[in-house]
C-alpha cells in the first residue's frame, strides 16, 4: 500500500480540497465505522445517521462531514424494565469503548458524556493527524450514540472514503445499516430550527457552530427534486412529538406552541447575520467540486421547504 499520508495529499489535490486534513479525517471516520460495523448486540441495532451518512449516500453532497452519529435502535420484541434498559445501554457503551480502545488508530479523550440514563452517549476520539488542522474541523471525531426508534426502516449502505473513491486504496465498509435520506433530511430540518430557537431564547445554552451545515445538506438533498410535502409533514410531526417528549422540560415553548417556536427559529436563521458567517466558516471550506452554494441560495430553499412542511403538520 502506498504511503497513506501521500495519498491524502494526492486525493485532496484531485478533489480540489485546499486542506489535506479534511481527506485525512474522512479516512479515519470510515475506519471508525469499520470498527463499529463488527459490533453486534442482542437488544439493539447500530444504525448510521446524520450528516456523515448523507455525505456517504451517493447523493453528491460534495462536502466532508466529520462526526459519526449512530442511532441505537431497540430490536422489536425486546421488553426491558427501566432499570434493566439503563444497564443494557451502559454495557453497550462499554463494549463500544473497548472496541475503540483496542484499535491501532484511535484513542478516547476524557470521560464519555452521558445523559438521560445512557440514552445519549458522546465520545471524543483522537485519530492520527499528520497535517495542519483546517479551522473548520474539530481535532477529534465526535461519536454520538442515541437510543431512538426510526422514522422509516433502515437501508444497508456501502461506505467508502475519499481515498478509496479516487485511489482504490483501503476497503469499503459493506452493508452498514443506515437511516434513509428522507428521514435524515427531515430530522436535520427540525433539529436546526429547534436548537436555533432555543439558543436565541437563552444564549447560555450549548451551541454548535457547525449546525448550519444542515441548511446546506437540505439544499443538496432536495433542490430541483420533487418533494412530497404531505409525507414530509407526516415525518416531521413524528420528529416534533419525539423532541417535545425528550426536550420539552428544557424548552417549554416547544411544548406550548411547537410550530410557532420552529418558525421563530427559521426567522432567526434569516435575521441574525451570525448564521451566514457560520455558513461561510463551517460549510464553504468543506465543500469541494465546481458548484459553490451561497448562504442565500441554501437558506431560501430551506425556508420555502420548511414552510410547506409546516402547512402539513398534524399536531
CSV table of C-alpha atoms in Angstrom, one decimal:
chain,number,residue,atom,x,y,z
A,1,UNK,CA,0.0,0.0,0.0
A,2,UNK,CA,1.4,3.5,-0.9
A,3,UNK,CA,2.3,5.8,2.0
A,4,UNK,CA,-1.1,6.8,3.2
A,5,UNK,CA,0.0,10.4,4.0
A,6,UNK,CA,1.0,10.9,0.4
A,7,UNK,CA,-2.4,9.6,-0.8
A,8,UNK,CA,-4.2,12.1,1.4
A,9,UNK,CA,-2.4,14.9,-0.3
A,10,UNK,CA,-2.9,13.5,-3.8
A,11,UNK,CA,-6.6,12.9,-3.2
A,12,UNK,CA,-7.0,16.4,-1.8
A,13,UNK,CA,-5.4,17.8,-4.9
A,14,UNK,CA,-7.6,15.7,-7.2
A,15,UNK,CA,-10.8,16.8,-5.4
A,16,UNK,CA,-9.8,20.5,-5.2
A,17,UNK,CA,-9.8,20.4,-1.4
A,18,UNK,CA,-7.5,23.0,0.0
A,19,UNK,CA,-6.9,21.3,3.3
A,20,UNK,CA,-5.4,17.8,3.2
A,21,UNK,CA,-6.5,17.3,6.8
A,22,UNK,CA,-10.1,17.1,5.5
A,23,UNK,CA,-9.2,14.0,3.4
A,24,UNK,CA,-7.2,12.6,6.4
A,25,UNK,CA,-10.1,12.9,8.8
A,26,UNK,CA,-12.6,11.4,6.3
A,27,UNK,CA,-10.4,8.4,6.0
A,28,UNK,CA,-10.4,7.8,9.8
A,29,UNK,CA,-14.1,8.4,10.1
A,30,UNK,CA,-14.6,5.5,7.7
A,31,UNK,CA,-12.1,3.4,9.7
A,32,UNK,CA,-14.1,4.2,12.9
A,33,UNK,CA,-17.3,3.0,11.2
A,34,UNK,CA,-15.5,-0.2,10.2
A,35,UNK,CA,-14.8,-0.9,13.9
A,36,UNK,CA,-18.5,-0.3,14.8
A,37,UNK,CA,-19.8,-2.4,12.0
A,38,UNK,CA,-18.3,-5.5,13.6
A,39,UNK,CA,-20.2,-5.0,16.9
A,40,UNK,CA,-23.5,-6.9,17.4
A,41,UNK,CA,-25.9,-6.6,20.3
A,42,UNK,CA,-28.9,-8.8,21.3
A,43,UNK,CA,-31.0,-5.8,22.2
A,44,UNK,CA,-30.1,-3.1,19.8
A,45,UNK,CA,-29.1,-2.4,16.2
A,46,UNK,CA,-26.5,0.3,15.4
A,47,UNK,CA,-27.7,2.5,12.6
A,48,UNK,CA,-25.6,5.1,10.8
A,49,UNK,CA,-27.2,8.5,10.8
A,50,UNK,CA,-26.6,12.3,10.5
A,51,UNK,CA,-24.6,14.4,8.1
A,52,UNK,CA,-21.8,11.9,7.6
A,53,UNK,CA,-24.3,9.2,6.5
A,54,UNK,CA,-25.6,11.7,3.9
A,55,UNK,CA,-22.1,12.5,2.7
A,56,UNK,CA,-21.6,8.8,2.1
A,57,UNK,CA,-25.0,8.2,0.4
A,58,UNK,CA,-24.1,8.8,-3.2
A,59,UNK,CA,-26.3,12.0,-3.4
A,60,UNK,CA,-23.5,14.3,-4.5
A,61,UNK,CA,-23.4,16.2,-1.2
A,62,UNK,CA,-19.9,17.3,-2.1
A,63,UNK,CA,-18.8,18.1,1.4
A,64,UNK,CA,-16.8,16.4,4.1
A,65,UNK,CA,-18.6,15.5,7.3
A,66,UNK,CA,-16.6,14.9,10.4
A,67,UNK,CA,-18.8,13.4,13.1
A,68,UNK,CA,-20.3,10.0,13.4
A,69,UNK,CA,-23.9,9.8,14.6
A,70,UNK,CA,-25.2,6.4,15.5
A,71,UNK,CA,-28.8,5.6,16.4
A,72,UNK,CA,-29.0,2.7,18.8
A,73,UNK,CA,-32.4,1.2,17.8
A,74,UNK,CA,-34.2,-1.2,20.2
A,75,UNK,CA,-34.9,-4.5,18.5
A,76,UNK,CA,-38.6,-5.5,18.2
A,77,UNK,CA,-40.0,-7.8,20.8
A,78,UNK,CA,-37.3,-6.9,23.4
A,79,UNK,CA,-39.0,-5.8,26.6
A,80,UNK,CA,-36.9,-4.5,29.4
A,81,UNK,CA,-37.6,-2.8,32.6
A,82,UNK,CA,-36.4,0.8,33.0
A,83,UNK,CA,-33.6,-0.3,35.3
A,84,UNK,CA,-32.5,-3.2,33.1
A,85,UNK,CA,-32.7,-1.0,29.9
A,86,UNK,CA,-30.3,1.5,31.6
A,87,UNK,CA,-27.9,-1.3,32.4
A,88,UNK,CA,-28.0,-2.6,28.9
A,89,UNK,CA,-27.3,0.8,27.4
A,90,UNK,CA,-24.3,1.2,29.8
A,91,UNK,CA,-23.0,-2.2,28.8
A,92,UNK,CA,-23.3,-1.2,25.1
A,93,UNK,CA,-21.3,1.9,25.7
A,94,UNK,CA,-18.5,-0.1,27.4
A,95,UNK,CA,-18.4,-2.5,24.5
A,96,UNK,CA,-18.0,0.4,22.1
A,97,UNK,CA,-15.3,1.9,24.2
A,98,UNK,CA,-13.4,-1.4,24.5
A,99,UNK,CA,-13.6,-1.9,20.7
A,100,UNK,CA,-12.2,1.6,20.0
A,101,UNK,CA,-9.5,1.3,22.7
A,102,UNK,CA,-8.2,-1.9,21.2
A,103,UNK,CA,-7.7,-0.3,17.7
A,104,UNK,CA,-4.3,0.8,16.4
A,105,UNK,CA,-5.7,4.2,15.3
A,106,UNK,CA,-7.9,5.7,17.9
A,107,UNK,CA,-7.7,7.0,21.5
A,108,UNK,CA,-10.7,8.1,23.5
A,109,UNK,CA,-10.4,11.5,25.0
A,110,UNK,CA,-11.7,12.2,28.5
A,111,UNK,CA,-14.8,10.6,30.0
A,112,UNK,CA,-17.9,10.0,27.9
A,113,UNK,CA,-20.7,12.4,28.1
A,114,UNK,CA,-23.9,10.6,29.2
A,115,UNK,CA,-27.4,11.9,29.6
A,116,UNK,CA,-30.9,10.6,30.2
A,117,UNK,CA,-29.9,7.2,31.7
A,118,UNK,CA,-27.5,6.4,28.8
A,119,UNK,CA,-30.0,7.2,26.1
A,120,UNK,CA,-27.5,9.8,24.9
A,121,UNK,CA,-23.8,9.0,24.9
A,122,UNK,CA,-20.9,11.0,23.4
A,123,UNK,CA,-17.3,10.1,22.9
A,124,UNK,CA,-14.5,12.3,21.6
A,125,UNK,CA,-12.0,10.2,19.7
A,126,UNK,CA,-8.5,11.2,18.7
A,127,UNK,CA,-7.2,9.9,15.4
A,128,UNK,CA,-3.7,10.0,13.7
A,129,UNK,CA,-3.0,13.6,12.4
A,130,UNK,CA,-0.1,14.4,10.1
A,131,UNK,CA,-1.4,17.6,8.6
A,132,UNK,CA,-2.3,21.1,10.0
A,133,UNK,CA,-5.9,21.1,11.0
A,134,UNK,CA,-8.3,23.2,8.9
A,135,UNK,CA,-10.1,25.8,11.0
A,136,UNK,CA,-13.4,24.3,10.1
A,137,UNK,CA,-12.5,20.9,11.6
A,138,UNK,CA,-12.6,19.6,15.1
A,139,UNK,CA,-9.3,18.0,16.2
A,140,UNK,CA,-11.2,14.8,17.1
A,141,UNK,CA,-14.1,12.6,15.8
A,142,UNK,CA,-17.2,13.2,17.8
A,143,UNK,CA,-19.1,9.9,18.1
A,144,UNK,CA,-22.7,10.2,19.3
A,145,UNK,CA,-24.8,7.2,20.3
A,146,UNK,CA,-28.6,8.0,20.8
A,147,UNK,CA,-31.3,5.5,21.6
A,148,UNK,CA,-34.3,6.1,19.4
A,149,UNK,CA,-36.8,4.5,17.1
A,150,UNK,CA,-36.5,5.0,13.3
A,151,UNK,CA,-39.0,7.0,11.2
A,152,UNK,CA,-38.5,4.5,8.4
A,153,UNK,CA,-36.8,1.1,8.2
A,154,UNK,CA,-33.1,1.4,7.7
A,155,UNK,CA,-31.3,0.6,4.5
A,156,UNK,CA,-28.0,-1.1,4.1
A,157,UNK,CA,-25.3,1.0,2.5
A,158,UNK,CA,-21.7,0.6,1.4
A,159,UNK,CA,-19.5,3.3,2.9
A,160,UNK,CA,-16.2,4.5,1.3
A,161,UNK,CA,-13.6,7.1,2.0
A,162,UNK,CA,-12.4,9.8,-0.5
A,163,UNK,CA,-9.1,7.7,-0.7
A,164,UNK,CA,-11.0,4.6,-1.7
A,165,UNK,CA,-13.2,6.5,-4.2
A,166,UNK,CA,-10.3,8.1,-6.0
A,167,UNK,CA,-7.3,5.8,-5.4
A,168,UNK,CA,-9.0,2.5,-4.6
A,169,UNK,CA,-6.8,2.1,-1.5
A,170,UNK,CA,-8.4,0.5,1.6
A,171,UNK,CA,-11.7,-1.3,1.6
A,172,UNK,CA,-15.3,-0.2,1.7
A,173,UNK,CA,-17.4,-0.7,4.8
A,174,UNK,CA,-20.0,-3.1,3.4
A,175,UNK,CA,-23.7,-3.0,4.2
A,176,UNK,CA,-23.8,-0.8,7.3
A,177,UNK,CA,-27.4,-0.2,8.4
A,178,UNK,CA,-28.2,3.5,7.6
A,179,UNK,CA,-31.0,5.9,8.2
A,180,UNK,CA,-32.9,6.7,4.9
A,181,UNK,CA,-32.1,10.0,3.2
A,182,UNK,CA,-35.6,11.3,3.6
A,183,UNK,CA,-35.6,10.6,7.4
A,184,UNK,CA,-32.2,12.2,7.9
A,185,UNK,CA,-33.2,15.3,6.0
A,186,UNK,CA,-36.4,15.9,8.0
A,187,UNK,CA,-34.6,15.3,11.3
A,188,UNK,CA,-32.0,17.8,10.3
A,189,UNK,CA,-34.6,20.4,9.4
A,190,UNK,CA,-36.4,20.1,12.7
A,191,UNK,CA,-33.2,19.9,14.7
A,192,UNK,CA,-31.6,23.1,13.5
A,193,UNK,CA,-34.9,25.1,13.9
A,194,UNK,CA,-35.5,23.8,17.4
A,195,UNK,CA,-31.9,24.4,18.5
A,196,UNK,CA,-31.6,27.8,16.9
A,197,UNK,CA,-34.8,28.9,18.7
A,198,UNK,CA,-33.5,27.5,22.0
A,199,UNK,CA,-30.2,29.3,21.6
A,200,UNK,CA,-31.9,32.6,20.7
A,201,UNK,CA,-34.1,32.4,23.8
A,202,UNK,CA,-31.1,31.6,26.0
A,203,UNK,CA,-27.6,32.2,24.8
A,204,UNK,CA,-26.2,30.2,27.7
A,205,UNK,CA,-27.4,27.0,26.2
A,206,UNK,CA,-24.9,24.7,24.5
A,207,UNK,CA,-24.4,25.9,20.9
A,208,UNK,CA,-22.9,24.0,17.9
A,209,UNK,CA,-21.4,26.4,15.4
A,210,UNK,CA,-21.4,23.7,12.7
A,211,UNK,CA,-25.1,23.1,12.9
A,212,UNK,CA,-25.7,25.4,10.0
A,213,UNK,CA,-24.4,22.6,7.8
A,214,UNK,CA,-28.0,21.2,8.0
A,215,UNK,CA,-29.2,24.0,5.7
A,216,UNK,CA,-26.6,23.2,3.1
A,217,UNK,CA,-27.4,19.5,3.3
A,218,UNK,CA,-31.1,20.0,2.9
A,219,UNK,CA,-30.5,22.1,-0.2
A,220,UNK,CA,-28.2,19.5,-1.8
A,221,UNK,CA,-30.6,16.6,-1.0
A,222,UNK,CA,-33.8,18.3,-2.3
A,223,UNK,CA,-33.1,21.2,-4.6
A,224,UNK,CA,-34.6,20.6,-8.1
A,225,UNK,CA,-36.3,17.5,-6.9
A,226,UNK,CA,-40.0,16.9,-6.2
A,227,UNK,CA,-40.8,16.9,-2.5
A,228,UNK,CA,-43.8,15.1,-1.1
A,229,UNK,CA,-44.8,17.7,1.5
A,230,UNK,CA,-47.7,15.7,2.8
A,231,UNK,CA,-45.4,12.8,3.6
A,232,UNK,CA,-42.6,15.1,4.9
A,233,UNK,CA,-45.2,16.7,7.1
A,234,UNK,CA,-46.1,13.3,8.5
A,235,UNK,CA,-42.5,12.5,9.3
A,236,UNK,CA,-41.9,16.0,10.8
A,237,UNK,CA,-44.9,15.5,13.0
A,238,UNK,CA,-43.3,12.4,14.4
A,239,UNK,CA,-40.0,14.1,15.0
A,240,UNK,CA,-41.6,17.1,16.7
A,241,UNK,CA,-43.6,14.9,19.1
A,242,UNK,CA,-40.4,12.9,20.0
A,243,UNK,CA,-38.5,16.1,20.5
A,244,UNK,CA,-41.2,17.5,22.8
A,245,UNK,CA,-41.1,14.3,24.9
A,246,UNK,CA,-37.3,14.4,25.0
A,247,UNK,CA,-36.5,18.1,25.4
A,248,UNK,CA,-39.8,19.7,26.5
A,249,UNK,CA,-38.7,20.3,30.1
A,250,UNK,CA,-35.8,22.4,29.0
A,251,UNK,CA,-37.7,24.1,26.1
A,252,UNK,CA,-41.2,24.8,27.3
A,253,UNK,CA,-42.1,27.0,24.3
A,254,UNK,CA,-41.7,23.9,22.1
A,255,UNK,CA,-44.4,22.3,24.3
A,256,UNK,CA,-46.8,25.3,24.3
A,257,UNK,CA,-46.7,26.1,20.5
A,258,UNK,CA,-44.1,24.0,18.6
A,259,UNK,CA,-45.0,25.4,15.2
A,260,UNK,CA,-44.6,29.0,16.3
A,261,UNK,CA,-41.3,28.1,18.1
A,262,UNK,CA,-39.9,26.4,15.0
A,263,UNK,CA,-40.9,29.3,12.8
A,264,UNK,CA,-39.2,31.6,15.3
A,265,UNK,CA,-36.0,29.5,14.7
A,266,UNK,CA,-36.5,29.8,10.9
A,267,UNK,CA,-36.7,33.6,11.1
A,268,UNK,CA,-33.7,33.7,13.4
A,269,UNK,CA,-31.6,32.0,10.8
A,270,UNK,CA,-32.5,34.7,8.3
A,271,UNK,CA,-32.4,37.7,10.7
A,272,UNK,CA,-29.2,37.0,12.6
A,273,UNK,CA,-26.0,37.5,10.5
A,274,UNK,CA,-24.3,35.0,12.8
A,275,UNK,CA,-25.6,32.1,10.7
A,276,UNK,CA,-24.4,33.4,7.3
A,277,UNK,CA,-21.0,33.9,8.9
A,278,UNK,CA,-21.1,30.3,10.3
A,279,UNK,CA,-22.1,29.0,6.8
A,280,UNK,CA,-19.1,30.7,5.3
A,281,UNK,CA,-16.8,29.5,8.1
A,282,UNK,CA,-18.0,25.9,8.6
A,283,UNK,CA,-19.6,24.9,5.3
A,284,UNK,CA,-17.9,26.6,2.4
A,285,UNK,CA,-14.3,25.4,3.4
A,286,UNK,CA,-15.6,21.8,3.5
A,287,UNK,CA,-17.3,21.8,0.1
A,288,UNK,CA,-15.4,20.6,-3.0
A,289,UNK,CA,-16.2,20.5,-6.7
A,290,UNK,CA,-17.2,23.2,-9.1
A,291,UNK,CA,-20.6,24.2,-7.6
A,292,UNK,CA,-20.4,26.7,-4.8
A,293,UNK,CA,-23.7,27.3,-3.0
A,294,UNK,CA,-24.2,30.6,-1.2
A,295,UNK,CA,-26.0,31.1,2.1
A,296,UNK,CA,-28.8,33.0,0.4
A,297,UNK,CA,-29.4,30.2,-2.1
A,298,UNK,CA,-29.4,27.5,0.6
A,299,UNK,CA,-31.5,29.4,3.1
A,300,UNK,CA,-34.1,30.5,0.6
A,301,UNK,CA,-34.8,26.9,-0.5
A,302,UNK,CA,-34.7,25.7,3.1
A,303,UNK,CA,-37.2,28.4,4.2
A,304,UNK,CA,-39.6,27.6,1.4
A,305,UNK,CA,-39.5,23.9,2.1
A,306,UNK,CA,-39.9,24.3,5.9
A,307,UNK,CA,-43.0,26.5,5.4
A,308,UNK,CA,-44.6,23.9,3.1
A,309,UNK,CA,-43.8,21.1,5.5
A,310,UNK,CA,-45.3,23.0,8.4
A,311,UNK,CA,-48.5,23.5,6.4
A,312,UNK,CA,-48.9,19.7,6.5
A,313,UNK,CA,-48.2,19.1,10.2
A,314,UNK,CA,-50.7,17.1,12.2
A,315,UNK,CA,-50.0,18.1,15.8
